[in-house]
mmCIF file of C-alpha atoms in Angstrom:
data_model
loop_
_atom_site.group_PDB
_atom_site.id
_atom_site.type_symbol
_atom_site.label_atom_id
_atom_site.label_comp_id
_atom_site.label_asym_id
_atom_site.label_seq_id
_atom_site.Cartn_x
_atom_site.Cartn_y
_atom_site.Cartn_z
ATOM 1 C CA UNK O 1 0.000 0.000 0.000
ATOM 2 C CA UNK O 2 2.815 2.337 0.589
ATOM 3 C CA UNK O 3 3.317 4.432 -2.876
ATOM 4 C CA UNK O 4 6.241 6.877 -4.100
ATOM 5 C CA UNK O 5 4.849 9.521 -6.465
ATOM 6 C CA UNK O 6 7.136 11.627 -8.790
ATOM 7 C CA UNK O 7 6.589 14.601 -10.418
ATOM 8 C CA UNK O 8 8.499 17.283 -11.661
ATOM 9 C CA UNK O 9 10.502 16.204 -14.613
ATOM 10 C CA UNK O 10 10.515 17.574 -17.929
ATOM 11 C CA UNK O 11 12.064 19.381 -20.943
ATOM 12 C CA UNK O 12 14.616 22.213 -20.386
ATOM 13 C CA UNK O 13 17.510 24.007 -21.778
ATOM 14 C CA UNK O 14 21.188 23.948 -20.994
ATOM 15 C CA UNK O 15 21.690 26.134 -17.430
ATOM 16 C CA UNK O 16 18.054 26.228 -16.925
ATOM 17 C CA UNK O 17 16.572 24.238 -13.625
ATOM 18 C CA UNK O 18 13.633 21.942 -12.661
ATOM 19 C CA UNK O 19 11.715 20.963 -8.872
ATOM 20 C CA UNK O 20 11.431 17.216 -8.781
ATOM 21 C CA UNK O 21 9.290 16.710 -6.074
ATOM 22 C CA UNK O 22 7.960 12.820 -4.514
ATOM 23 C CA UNK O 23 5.923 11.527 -1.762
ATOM 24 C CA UNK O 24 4.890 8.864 0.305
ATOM 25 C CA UNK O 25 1.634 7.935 0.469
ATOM 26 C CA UNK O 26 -0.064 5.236 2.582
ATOM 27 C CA UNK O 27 0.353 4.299 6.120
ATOM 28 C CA UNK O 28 3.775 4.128 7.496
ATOM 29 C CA UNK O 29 5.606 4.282 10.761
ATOM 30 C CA UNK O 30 7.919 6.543 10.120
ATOM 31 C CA UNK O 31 10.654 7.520 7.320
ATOM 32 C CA UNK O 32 14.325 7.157 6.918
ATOM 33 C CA UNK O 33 16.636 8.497 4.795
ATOM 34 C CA UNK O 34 15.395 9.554 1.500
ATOM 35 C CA UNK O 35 17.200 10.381 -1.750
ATOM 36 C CA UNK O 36 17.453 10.505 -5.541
ATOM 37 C CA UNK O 37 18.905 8.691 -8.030
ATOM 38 C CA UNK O 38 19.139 8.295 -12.075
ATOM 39 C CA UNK O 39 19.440 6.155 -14.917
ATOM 40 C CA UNK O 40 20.715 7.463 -18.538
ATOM 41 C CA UNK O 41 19.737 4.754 -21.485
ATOM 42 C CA UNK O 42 22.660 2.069 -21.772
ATOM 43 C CA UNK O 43 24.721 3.370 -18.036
ATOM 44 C CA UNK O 44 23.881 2.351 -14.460
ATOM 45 C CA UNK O 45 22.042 3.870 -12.100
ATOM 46 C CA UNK O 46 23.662 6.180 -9.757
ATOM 47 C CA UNK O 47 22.486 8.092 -6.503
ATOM 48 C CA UNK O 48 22.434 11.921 -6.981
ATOM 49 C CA UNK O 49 21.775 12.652 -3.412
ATOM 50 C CA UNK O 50 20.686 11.890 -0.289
ATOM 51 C CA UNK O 51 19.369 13.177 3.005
ATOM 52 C CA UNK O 52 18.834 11.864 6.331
ATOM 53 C CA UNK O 53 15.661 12.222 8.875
ATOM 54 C CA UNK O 54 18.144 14.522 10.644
ATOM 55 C CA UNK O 55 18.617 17.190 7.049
ATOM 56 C CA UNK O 56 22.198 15.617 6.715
ATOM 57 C CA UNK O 57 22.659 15.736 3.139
ATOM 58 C CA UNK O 58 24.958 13.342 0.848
ATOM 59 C CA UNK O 59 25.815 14.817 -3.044
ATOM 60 C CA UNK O 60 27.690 12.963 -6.065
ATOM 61 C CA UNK O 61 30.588 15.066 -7.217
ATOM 62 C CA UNK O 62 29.030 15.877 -10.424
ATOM 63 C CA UNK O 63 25.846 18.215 -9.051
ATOM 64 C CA UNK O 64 27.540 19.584 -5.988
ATOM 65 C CA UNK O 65 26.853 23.161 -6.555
ATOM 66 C CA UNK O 66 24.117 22.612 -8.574
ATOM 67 C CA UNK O 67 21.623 20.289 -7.133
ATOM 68 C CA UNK O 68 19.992 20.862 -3.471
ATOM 69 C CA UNK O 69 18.070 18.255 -1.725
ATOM 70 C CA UNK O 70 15.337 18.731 0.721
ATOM 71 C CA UNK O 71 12.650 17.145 2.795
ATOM 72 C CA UNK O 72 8.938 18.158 4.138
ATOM 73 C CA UNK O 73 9.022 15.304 7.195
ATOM 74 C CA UNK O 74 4.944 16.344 7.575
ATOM 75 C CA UNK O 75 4.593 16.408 4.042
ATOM 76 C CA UNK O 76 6.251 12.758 3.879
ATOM 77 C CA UNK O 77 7.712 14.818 0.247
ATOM 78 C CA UNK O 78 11.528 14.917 -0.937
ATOM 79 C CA UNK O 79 12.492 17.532 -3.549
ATOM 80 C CA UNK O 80 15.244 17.743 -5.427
ATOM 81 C CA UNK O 81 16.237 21.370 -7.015
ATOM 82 C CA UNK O 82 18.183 21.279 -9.915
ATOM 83 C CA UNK O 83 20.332 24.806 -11.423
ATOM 84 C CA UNK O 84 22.482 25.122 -13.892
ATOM 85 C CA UNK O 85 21.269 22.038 -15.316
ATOM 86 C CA UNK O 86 23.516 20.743 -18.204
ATOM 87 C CA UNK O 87 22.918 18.038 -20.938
ATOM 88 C CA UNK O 88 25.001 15.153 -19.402
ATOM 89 C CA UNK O 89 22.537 15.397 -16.225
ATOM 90 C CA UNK O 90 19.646 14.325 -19.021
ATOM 91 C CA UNK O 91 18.385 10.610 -17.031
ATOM 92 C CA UNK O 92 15.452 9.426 -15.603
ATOM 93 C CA UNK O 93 15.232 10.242 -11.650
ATOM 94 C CA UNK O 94 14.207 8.015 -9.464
ATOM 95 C CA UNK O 95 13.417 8.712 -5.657
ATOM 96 C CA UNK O 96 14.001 6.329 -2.862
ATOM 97 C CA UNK O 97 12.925 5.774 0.646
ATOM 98 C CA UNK O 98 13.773 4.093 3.893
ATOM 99 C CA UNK O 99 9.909 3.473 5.167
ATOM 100 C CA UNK O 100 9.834 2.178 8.706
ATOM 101 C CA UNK O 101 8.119 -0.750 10.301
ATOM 102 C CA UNK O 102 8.149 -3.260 12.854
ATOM 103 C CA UNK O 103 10.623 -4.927 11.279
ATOM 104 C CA UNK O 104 14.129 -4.022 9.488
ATOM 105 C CA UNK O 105 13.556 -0.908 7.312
ATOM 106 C CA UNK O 106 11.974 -1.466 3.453
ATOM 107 C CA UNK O 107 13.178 0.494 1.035
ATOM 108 C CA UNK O 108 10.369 1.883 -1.709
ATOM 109 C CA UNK O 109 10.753 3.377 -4.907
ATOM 110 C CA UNK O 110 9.252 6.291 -7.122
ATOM 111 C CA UNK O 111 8.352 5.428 -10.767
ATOM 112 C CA UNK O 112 10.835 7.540 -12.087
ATOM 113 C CA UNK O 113 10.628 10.778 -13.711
ATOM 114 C CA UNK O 114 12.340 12.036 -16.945
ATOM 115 C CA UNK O 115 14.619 14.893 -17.117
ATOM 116 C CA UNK O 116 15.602 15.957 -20.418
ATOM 117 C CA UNK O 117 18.564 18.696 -20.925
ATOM 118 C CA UNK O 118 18.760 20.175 -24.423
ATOM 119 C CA UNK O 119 22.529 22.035 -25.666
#
């Protein structure tokens, strides 16, 4: 029942910027750490960022400067705000979560959102 909804993603040119945005719905405990990752056709997927329950925050060398991560603990949301966004950052995003329960922590995943970065 637990569900991670993107949104957010789109078409935009080079140094422009996008708000991906994703939340949990359905019942849960409580929440972990949260994060983003993406996928480019033909290359693994790689985590962008990542932030704890506390607001400690985790970047990949390639967006640091760019790219800011936040969470809305009430909202149950995780946004990621990208600047200066350049055509090699062109993937599909995909947003994770740590959900917790009575057992050892699950970790759920957004359908995945598609960023597109023209030159």
């Amino acid at each position: 029942q637990v569900q991670l909804v993107e949104s957010g993603g789109g078409l935009v040119q080079a140094g422009g910027s996008l708000r991906l945005s994703c939340t949990v719905s359905g019942y849960i405990f409580g929440l972990g750490a949260m994060g983003w990752y993406r996928q480019a056709p033909g290359k693994e997927r790689e985590l962008v960022a990542a932030i704890s329950r506390d607001g400690i925050t985790n970047y990949a060398d390639s967006v640091k400067g760019r790219f800011t991560i936040a969470r809305d603990n009430r909202k149950k949301t995780v946004y990621l705000q990208m600047n200066s966004l350049k055509p090699e950052d062109t993937a599909v995003y995909y947003c994770h979560a740590d959900v917790l329960s009575l057992g050892p922590p699950i970790n759920y995943w957004g359908q995945g959102t598609q960023v597109t970065v023209s030159s």
